Every structure is written in structure tokens, then in C-alpha cells.
CSV table of C-alpha atoms in Angstrom, one decimal:
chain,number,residue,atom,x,y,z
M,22,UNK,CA,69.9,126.8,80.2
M,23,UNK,CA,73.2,126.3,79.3
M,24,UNK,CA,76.0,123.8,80.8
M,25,UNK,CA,79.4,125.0,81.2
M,26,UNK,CA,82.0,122.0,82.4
M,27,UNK,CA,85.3,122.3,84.4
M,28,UNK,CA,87.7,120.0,84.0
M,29,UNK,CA,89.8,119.3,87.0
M,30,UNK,CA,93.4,117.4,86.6
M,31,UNK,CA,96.2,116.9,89.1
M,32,UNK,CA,99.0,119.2,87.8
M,33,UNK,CA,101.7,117.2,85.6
M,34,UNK,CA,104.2,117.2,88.2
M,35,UNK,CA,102.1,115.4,90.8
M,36,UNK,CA,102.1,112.1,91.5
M,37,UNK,CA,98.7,110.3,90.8
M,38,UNK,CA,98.3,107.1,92.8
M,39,UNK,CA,95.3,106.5,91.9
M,40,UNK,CA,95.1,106.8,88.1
M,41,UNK,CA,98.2,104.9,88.2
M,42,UNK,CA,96.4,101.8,90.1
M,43,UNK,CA,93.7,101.9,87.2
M,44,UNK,CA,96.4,101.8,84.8
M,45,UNK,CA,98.4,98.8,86.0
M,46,UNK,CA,94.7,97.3,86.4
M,47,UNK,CA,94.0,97.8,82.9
M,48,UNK,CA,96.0,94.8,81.2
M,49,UNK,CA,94.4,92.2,83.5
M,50,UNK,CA,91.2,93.3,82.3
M,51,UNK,CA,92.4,92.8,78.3
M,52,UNK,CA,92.9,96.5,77.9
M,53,UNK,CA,96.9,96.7,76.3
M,54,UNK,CA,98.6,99.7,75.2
M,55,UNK,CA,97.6,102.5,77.8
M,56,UNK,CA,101.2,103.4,78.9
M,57,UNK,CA,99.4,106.4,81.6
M,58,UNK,CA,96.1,107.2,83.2
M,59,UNK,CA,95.8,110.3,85.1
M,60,UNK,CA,92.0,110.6,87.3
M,61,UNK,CA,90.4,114.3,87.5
M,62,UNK,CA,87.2,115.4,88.6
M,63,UNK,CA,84.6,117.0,86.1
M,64,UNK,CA,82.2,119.5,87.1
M,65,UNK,CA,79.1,120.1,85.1
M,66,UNK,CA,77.6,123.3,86.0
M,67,UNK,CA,73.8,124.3,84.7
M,68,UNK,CA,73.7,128.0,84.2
M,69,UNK,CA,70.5,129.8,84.8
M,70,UNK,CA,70.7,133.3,82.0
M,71,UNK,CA,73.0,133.5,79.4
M,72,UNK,CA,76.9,132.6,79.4
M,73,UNK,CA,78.6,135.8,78.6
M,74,UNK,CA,81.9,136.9,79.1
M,75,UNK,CA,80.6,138.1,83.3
M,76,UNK,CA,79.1,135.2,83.7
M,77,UNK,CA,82.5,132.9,82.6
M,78,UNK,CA,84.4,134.9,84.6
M,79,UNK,CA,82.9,134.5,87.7
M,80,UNK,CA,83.0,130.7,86.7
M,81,UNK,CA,86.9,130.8,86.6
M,82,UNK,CA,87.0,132.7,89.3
M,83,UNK,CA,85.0,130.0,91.0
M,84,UNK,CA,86.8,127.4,89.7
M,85,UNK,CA,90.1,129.2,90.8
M,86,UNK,CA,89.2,129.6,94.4
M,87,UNK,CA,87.0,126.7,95.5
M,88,UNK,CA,86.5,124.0,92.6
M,89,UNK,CA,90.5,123.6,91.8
M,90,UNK,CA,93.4,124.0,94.7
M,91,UNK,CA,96.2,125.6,92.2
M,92,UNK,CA,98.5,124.8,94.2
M,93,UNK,CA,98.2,121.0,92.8
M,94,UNK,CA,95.9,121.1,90.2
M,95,UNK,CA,94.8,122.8,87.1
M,96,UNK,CA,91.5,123.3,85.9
M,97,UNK,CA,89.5,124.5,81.9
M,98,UNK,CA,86.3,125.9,81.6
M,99,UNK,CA,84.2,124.9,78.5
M,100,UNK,CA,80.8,125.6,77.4
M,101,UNK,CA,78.3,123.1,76.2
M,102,UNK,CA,75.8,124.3,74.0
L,8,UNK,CA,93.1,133.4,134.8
L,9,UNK,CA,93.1,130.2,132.7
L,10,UNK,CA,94.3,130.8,129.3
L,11,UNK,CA,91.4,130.2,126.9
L,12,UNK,CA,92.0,127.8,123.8
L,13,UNK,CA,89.2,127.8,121.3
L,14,UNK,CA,88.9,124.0,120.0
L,15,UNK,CA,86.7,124.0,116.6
L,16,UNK,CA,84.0,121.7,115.6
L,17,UNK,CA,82.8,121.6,112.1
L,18,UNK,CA,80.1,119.0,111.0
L,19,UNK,CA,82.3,115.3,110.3
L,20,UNK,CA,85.4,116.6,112.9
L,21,UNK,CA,86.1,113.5,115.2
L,22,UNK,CA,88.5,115.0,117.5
L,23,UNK,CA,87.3,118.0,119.3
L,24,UNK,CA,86.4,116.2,122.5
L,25,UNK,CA,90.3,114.7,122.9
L,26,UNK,CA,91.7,118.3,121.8
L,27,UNK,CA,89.8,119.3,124.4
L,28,UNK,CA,90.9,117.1,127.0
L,29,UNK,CA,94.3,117.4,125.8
L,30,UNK,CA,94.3,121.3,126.2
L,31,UNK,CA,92.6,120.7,130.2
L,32,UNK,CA,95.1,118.3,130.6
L,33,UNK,CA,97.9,120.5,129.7
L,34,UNK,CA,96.2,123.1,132.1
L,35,UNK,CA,94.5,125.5,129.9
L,36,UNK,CA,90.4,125.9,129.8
L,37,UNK,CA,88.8,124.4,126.1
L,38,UNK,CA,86.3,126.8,124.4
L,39,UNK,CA,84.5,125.0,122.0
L,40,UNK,CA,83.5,127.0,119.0
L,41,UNK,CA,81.2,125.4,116.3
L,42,UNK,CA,81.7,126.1,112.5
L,43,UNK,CA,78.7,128.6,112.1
L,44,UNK,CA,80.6,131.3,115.0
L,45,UNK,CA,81.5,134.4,113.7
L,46,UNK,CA,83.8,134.8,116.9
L,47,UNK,CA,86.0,133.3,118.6
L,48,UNK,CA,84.9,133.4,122.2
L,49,UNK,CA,87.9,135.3,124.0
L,50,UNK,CA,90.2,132.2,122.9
L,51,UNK,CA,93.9,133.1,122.4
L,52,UNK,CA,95.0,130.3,120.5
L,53,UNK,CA,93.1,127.9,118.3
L,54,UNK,CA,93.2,124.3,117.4
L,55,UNK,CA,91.7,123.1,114.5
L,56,UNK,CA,91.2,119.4,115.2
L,57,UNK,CA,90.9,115.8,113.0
L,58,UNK,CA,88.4,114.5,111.3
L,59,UNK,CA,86.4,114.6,108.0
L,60,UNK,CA,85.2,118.2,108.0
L,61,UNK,CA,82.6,118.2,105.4
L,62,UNK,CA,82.7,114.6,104.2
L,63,UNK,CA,86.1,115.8,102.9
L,64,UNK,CA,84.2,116.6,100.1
L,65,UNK,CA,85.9,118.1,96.9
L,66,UNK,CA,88.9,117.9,98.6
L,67,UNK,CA,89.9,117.7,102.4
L,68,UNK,CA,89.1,121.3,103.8
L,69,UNK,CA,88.1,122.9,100.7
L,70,UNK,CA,84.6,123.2,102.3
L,71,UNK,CA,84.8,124.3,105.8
L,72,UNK,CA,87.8,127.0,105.1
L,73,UNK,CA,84.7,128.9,103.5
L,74,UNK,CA,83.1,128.5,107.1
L,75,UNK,CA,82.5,131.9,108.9
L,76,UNK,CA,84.5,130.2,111.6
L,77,UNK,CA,87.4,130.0,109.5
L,78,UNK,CA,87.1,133.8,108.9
L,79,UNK,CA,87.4,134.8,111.7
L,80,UNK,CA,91.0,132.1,112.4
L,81,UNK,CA,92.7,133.6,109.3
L,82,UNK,CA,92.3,137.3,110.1
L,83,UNK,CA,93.2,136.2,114.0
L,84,UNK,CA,96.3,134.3,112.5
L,85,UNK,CA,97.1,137.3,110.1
L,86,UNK,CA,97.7,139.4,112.9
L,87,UNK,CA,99.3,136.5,115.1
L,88,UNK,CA,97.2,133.9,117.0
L,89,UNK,CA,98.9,130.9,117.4
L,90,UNK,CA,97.0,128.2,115.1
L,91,UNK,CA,97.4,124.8,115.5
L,92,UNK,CA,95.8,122.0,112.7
L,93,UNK,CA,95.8,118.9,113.1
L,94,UNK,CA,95.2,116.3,110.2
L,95,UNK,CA,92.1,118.0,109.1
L,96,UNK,CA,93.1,120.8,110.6
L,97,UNK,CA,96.9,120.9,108.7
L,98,UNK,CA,94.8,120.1,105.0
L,99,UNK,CA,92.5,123.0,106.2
L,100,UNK,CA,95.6,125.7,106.5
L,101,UNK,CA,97.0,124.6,103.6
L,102,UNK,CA,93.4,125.5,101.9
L,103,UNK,CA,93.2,128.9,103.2
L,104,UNK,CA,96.5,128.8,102.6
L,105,UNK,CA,97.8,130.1,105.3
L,106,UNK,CA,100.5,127.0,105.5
L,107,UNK,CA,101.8,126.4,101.3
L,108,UNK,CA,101.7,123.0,99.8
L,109,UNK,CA,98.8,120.6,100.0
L,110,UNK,CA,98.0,117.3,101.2
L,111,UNK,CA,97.2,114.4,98.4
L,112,UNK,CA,96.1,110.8,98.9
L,113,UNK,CA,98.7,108.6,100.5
L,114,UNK,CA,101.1,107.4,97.6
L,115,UNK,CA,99.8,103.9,98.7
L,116,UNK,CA,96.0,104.5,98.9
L,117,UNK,CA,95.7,103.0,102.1
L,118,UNK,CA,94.7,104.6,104.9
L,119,UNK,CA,97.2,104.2,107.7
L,120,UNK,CA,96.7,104.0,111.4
L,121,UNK,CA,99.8,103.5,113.5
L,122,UNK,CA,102.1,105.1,115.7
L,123,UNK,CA,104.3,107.1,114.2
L,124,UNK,CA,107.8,108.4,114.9
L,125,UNK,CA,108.9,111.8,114.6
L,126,UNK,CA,111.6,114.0,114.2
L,127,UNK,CA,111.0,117.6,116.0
L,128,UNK,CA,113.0,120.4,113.6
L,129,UNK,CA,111.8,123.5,114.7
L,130,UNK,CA,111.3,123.9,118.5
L,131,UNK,CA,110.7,127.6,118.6
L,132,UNK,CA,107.2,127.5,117.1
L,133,UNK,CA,104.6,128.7,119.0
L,134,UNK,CA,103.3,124.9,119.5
L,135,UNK,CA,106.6,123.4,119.8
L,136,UNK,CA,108.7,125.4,122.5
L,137,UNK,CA,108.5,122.6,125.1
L,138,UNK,CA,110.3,120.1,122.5
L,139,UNK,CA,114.4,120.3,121.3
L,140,UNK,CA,115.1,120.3,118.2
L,141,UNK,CA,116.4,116.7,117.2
L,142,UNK,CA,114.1,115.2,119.8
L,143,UNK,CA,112.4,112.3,118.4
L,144,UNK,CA,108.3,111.5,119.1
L,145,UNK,CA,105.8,109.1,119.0
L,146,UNK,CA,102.5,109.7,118.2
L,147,UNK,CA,99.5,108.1,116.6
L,148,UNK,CA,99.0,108.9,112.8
L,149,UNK,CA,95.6,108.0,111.3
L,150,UNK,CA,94.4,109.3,107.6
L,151,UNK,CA,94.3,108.8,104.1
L,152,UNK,CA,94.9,111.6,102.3
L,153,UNK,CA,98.4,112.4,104.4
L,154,UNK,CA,101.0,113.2,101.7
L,155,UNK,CA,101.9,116.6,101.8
L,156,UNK,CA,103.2,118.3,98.8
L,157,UNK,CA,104.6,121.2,97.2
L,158,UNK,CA,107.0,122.5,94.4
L,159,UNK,CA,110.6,122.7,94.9
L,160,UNK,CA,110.9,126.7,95.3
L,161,UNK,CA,108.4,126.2,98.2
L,162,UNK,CA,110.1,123.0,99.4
L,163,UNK,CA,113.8,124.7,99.5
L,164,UNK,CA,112.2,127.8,101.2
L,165,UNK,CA,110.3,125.7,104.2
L,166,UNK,CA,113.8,124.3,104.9
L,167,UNK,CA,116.0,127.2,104.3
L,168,UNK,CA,113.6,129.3,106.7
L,169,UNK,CA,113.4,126.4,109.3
L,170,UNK,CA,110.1,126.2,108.5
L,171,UNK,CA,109.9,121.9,108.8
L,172,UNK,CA,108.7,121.4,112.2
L,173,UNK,CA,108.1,117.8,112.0
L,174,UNK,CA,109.6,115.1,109.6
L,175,UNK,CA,108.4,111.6,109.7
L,176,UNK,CA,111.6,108.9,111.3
L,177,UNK,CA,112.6,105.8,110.1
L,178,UNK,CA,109.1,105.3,107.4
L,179,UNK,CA,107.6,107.6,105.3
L,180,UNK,CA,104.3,106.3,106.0
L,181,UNK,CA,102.3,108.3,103.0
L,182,UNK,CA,105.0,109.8,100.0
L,183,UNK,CA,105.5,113.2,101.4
L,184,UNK,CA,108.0,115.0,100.0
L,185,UNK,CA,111.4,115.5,101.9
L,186,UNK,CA,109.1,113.3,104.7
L,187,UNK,CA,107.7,116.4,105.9
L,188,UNK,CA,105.3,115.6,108.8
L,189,UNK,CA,104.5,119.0,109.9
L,190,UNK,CA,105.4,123.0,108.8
L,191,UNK,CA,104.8,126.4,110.4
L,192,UNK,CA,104.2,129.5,108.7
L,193,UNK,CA,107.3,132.5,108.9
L,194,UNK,CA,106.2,134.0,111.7
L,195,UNK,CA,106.0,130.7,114.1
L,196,UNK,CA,102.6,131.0,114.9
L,197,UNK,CA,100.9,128.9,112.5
L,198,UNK,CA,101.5,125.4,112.9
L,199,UNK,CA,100.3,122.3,111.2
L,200,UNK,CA,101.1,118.7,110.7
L,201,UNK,CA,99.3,115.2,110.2
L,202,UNK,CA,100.2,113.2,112.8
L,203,UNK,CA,98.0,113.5,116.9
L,204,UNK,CA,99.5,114.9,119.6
L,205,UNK,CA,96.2,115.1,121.0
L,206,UNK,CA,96.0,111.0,121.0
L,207,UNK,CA,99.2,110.8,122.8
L,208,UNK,CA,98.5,112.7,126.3
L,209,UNK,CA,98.0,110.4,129.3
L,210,UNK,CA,100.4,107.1,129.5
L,211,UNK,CA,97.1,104.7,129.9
L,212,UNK,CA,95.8,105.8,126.1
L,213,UNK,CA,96.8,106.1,122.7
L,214,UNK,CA,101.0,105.2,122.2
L,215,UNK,CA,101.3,104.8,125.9
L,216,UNK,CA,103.2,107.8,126.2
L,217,UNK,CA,102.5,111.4,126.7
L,218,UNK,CA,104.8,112.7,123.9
L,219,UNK,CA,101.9,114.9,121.8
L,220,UNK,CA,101.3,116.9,125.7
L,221,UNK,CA,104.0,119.3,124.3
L,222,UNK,CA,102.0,120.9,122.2
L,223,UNK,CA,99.3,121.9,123.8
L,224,UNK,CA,101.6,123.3,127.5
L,225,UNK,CA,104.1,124.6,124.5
L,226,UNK,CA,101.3,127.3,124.3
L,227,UNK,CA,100.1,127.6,127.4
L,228,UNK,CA,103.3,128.3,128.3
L,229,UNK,CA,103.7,131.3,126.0
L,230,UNK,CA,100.6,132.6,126.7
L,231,UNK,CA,101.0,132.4,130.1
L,232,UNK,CA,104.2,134.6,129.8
L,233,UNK,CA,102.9,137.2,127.3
């Protein structure tokens, strides 16, 4: 079986609340130097049959309509061998 | 004949029963119509309500607008139903969208519960014909993920078009842009914002008022008159 990952982020534009709360966190803990943090969601998908050029584009299209909202976000599809 | 307004229920939506009471109140007869209906029961309007529909899972709405439910709304709004969303119900028509923009986590990450004031821009929406335009409201406002969004093109267009219908007054209580409360679609029918009318019907409950019962005799009204 072979794993294919989408990578969800907030698109550049958009304000990010919450990876800016982990940021300003970040030097209290002892972490210095991280100027940004923008949060996404990663989606790990197990694929039953083999990862062909059909198969990864139903995955974008998946990721397109239901996994992403591209009206705020942007999304890359990578496979894990 | 009582004009027939289907009220949705999908699994996690907390306020079906008070749209429901809202729309009796306002003189109209509730259908309710659970997530898994295929039809919509005679209704001639919809409201899709508040609550978590889904867990909010993924992102608010980005489940149930796969419902067969929600089929069978955007083909009926396509061709002219009046749609109202509420909270859920507004992230929900931005998913299918049928409204543009989304709705993102409140700039502040808390949720906020409060009564909220608002400005009423477009009073010849479907859901907004018993308002004026300029009139201010107060109704409750209760989420987390409130703060509606869009790019600039689509910004400039909602308010070239008229297309605001609600803008938050005196406190931007989330980050939305231009402090956009509520939009409607081009043809009027299509309405959604974040805020409750539904919690703001009788003067013994909710802001003590009965500013949000606009809404719901805004569409009896038209119906009534088609």
C-alpha cells in the first residue's frame, strides 16, 4: 500500500491566529529566532492499488473539493513510498 | 394555507428547535427536514440553522454540504428559494459556495457569546424586507470560528453590488473584513450571516428584544404575496 500526503496551509494572504499564538509562545519556552509560524492540517492517505497518474488525480481532485476550501487555503499532494 | 419553511437538522445542529419556534412565531408552519432527506417536504424557503454540523470537522460545513439534504437546497437555491444560514448555516453556504468568502477562527481565538449590534445594509433581501436599510439591531452572537473573509475583488464586488446585508456596529467582535456580519447572493435570495435572529424573537428571551423576528415574517411576507 502506498501513502500519499496532502498538505493543507492557510493561503499567504490570510491571517493565522493561531500559528501566530504558537509563535509569540515560542520565546517563553527558550525557543529564539522563529520570526513566523503558520499551522496547516496534513492528511495521510493509505492507498489501496497502485498510485498512477488516475489514481493522483482523483486525489487532487479530492483534495480540491472537500480536503482544502480554495477559497482560503492551498493544498500539495505528495507520495510516500 | 400556512407558508411552509423547511428548518434543517444535521447531526451536532443546536438550533433547529428555536428556528422553529421562531418561524411559528412569525406565523409560518416549521417543517423539519433531517440531513439524510432527499426532499424538501413542500417547504418554500429554508433555514439552515446553528450549531456544530458534523463536529465542525475539517472545517465548519465542509461535511454536511456533501449531505443529500444540501443537494437538494442548492439546486432549490439555483433556481430561487429563499435560503437563509445561520452561523452554521452562513459557513455552510460559503462551502457550497453558494455565498463567496469563508469563515476562519475569530482573530482572537475566543469564542464569543454576547449581544451584538448590527447595522442592516441591504433591506431588499429576501430575509430582510421588514428592516430599513441603516436600521441598527441587536442580536445574540455566539461562535468561534466567526471571521468571515475574502479577497479584495470579492470584497469590492459584495459592496459595489449591495451585497453586505449585515455589518457588525460599534466592535468587530471576530476580525472580519470590512466588519461584514452578513452577505446575500446577487439575486437576493440567498442570505447568510453569523449573528441569531432566531435567539432574539420574544422580549422575555435572548437580548430582550424581538429584533431577529424580521427575518423570519421578512419571508413570510413575500411568500405570502407571490
Amino acid at each position: 500500500m502506498a501513502r500519499v500526503v496532502v498538505d493543507v496551509m492557510l493561503k499567504p494572504e490570510i491571517l493565522d491566529p493561531q500559528g501566530q499564538a504558537v509563535q509569540r509562545a515560542l520565546p517563553r519556552l527558550g525557543y529564539q529566532g522563529i520570526s513566523d509560524v503558520r499551522q496547516g492540517k496534513r492528511f495521510e492517505l493509505e492507498v489501496e492499488g497502485p498510485v498512477d497518474d488516475a489514481a493522483l488525480t482523483r486525489i487532487r481532485e479530492m483534495a480540491e473539493t472537500f480536503l482544502a476550501n480554495t477559497v482560503i487555503e492551498d493544498f500539495a499532494v505528495k507520495v510516500e513510498s | 394555507m400556512t407558508v411552509r419553511i423547511g428548518v434543517v437538522t444535521f447531526p451536532g445542529t443546536l438550533d433547529d428547535r428555536d428556528t422553529q419556534r421562531a418561524v411559528r412565531i412569525a406565523g409560518a408552519e416549521p417543517v423539519p427536514l433531517w440531513h439524510r432527506d432527499k426532499d424538501l417536504k413542500q417547504a418554500e424557503a429554508i433555514v439552515l440553522p446553528g450549531g456544530f454540523s458534523y463536529g465542525d470537522y475539517l472545517r465548519a460545513g465542509a461535511i454536511s454540504r456533501f449531505s443529500p439534504v444540501m443537494e437538494a437546497v442548492v439546486a432549490a437555491a439555483r433556481d430561487g428559494m429563499p435560503v437563509l444560514g445561520i452561523c452554521n448555516g452562513f459557513q455552510l453556504l460559503t462551502e457550497t459556495h453558494l455565498l463567496p468568502g469563508a469563515m476562519l477562527r475569530n482573530n482572537h481565538l475566543h469564542f464569543v457569546c454576547r449581544d451584538q449590534k448590527l447595522r442592516v445594509e441591504n433591506a431588499g433581501t429576501a430575509w430582510t424586507a421588514d428592516y430599513t436599510a441603516g436600521q441598527e439591531i441587536s442580536i445574540p452572537l455566539k461562535n468561534i470560528d466567526g471571521r468571515y473573509v475574502a479577497d479584495e475583488r470579492t470584497l469590492d464586488e459584495l459592496e459595489a453590488e449591495g451585497r453586505v446585508a449585515f455589518r457588525y456596529a460599534g466592535w468587530n467582535p471576530n476580525g472580519s473584513l470590512r466588519d461584514i456580519a452578513g452577505i446575500a447572493n446577487a439575486a437576493g435570495n440567498v442570505v447568510g450571516l453569523m449573528p441569531h435572529p432566531e435567539h432574539a424573537v420574544e422580549p422575555l428571551i435572548g437580548t430582550g428584544g424581538t429584533d431577529g423576528l424580521g427575518f423570519f415574517t421578512s419571508i413570510l411576507r413575500k411568500l405570502v404575496n407571490v
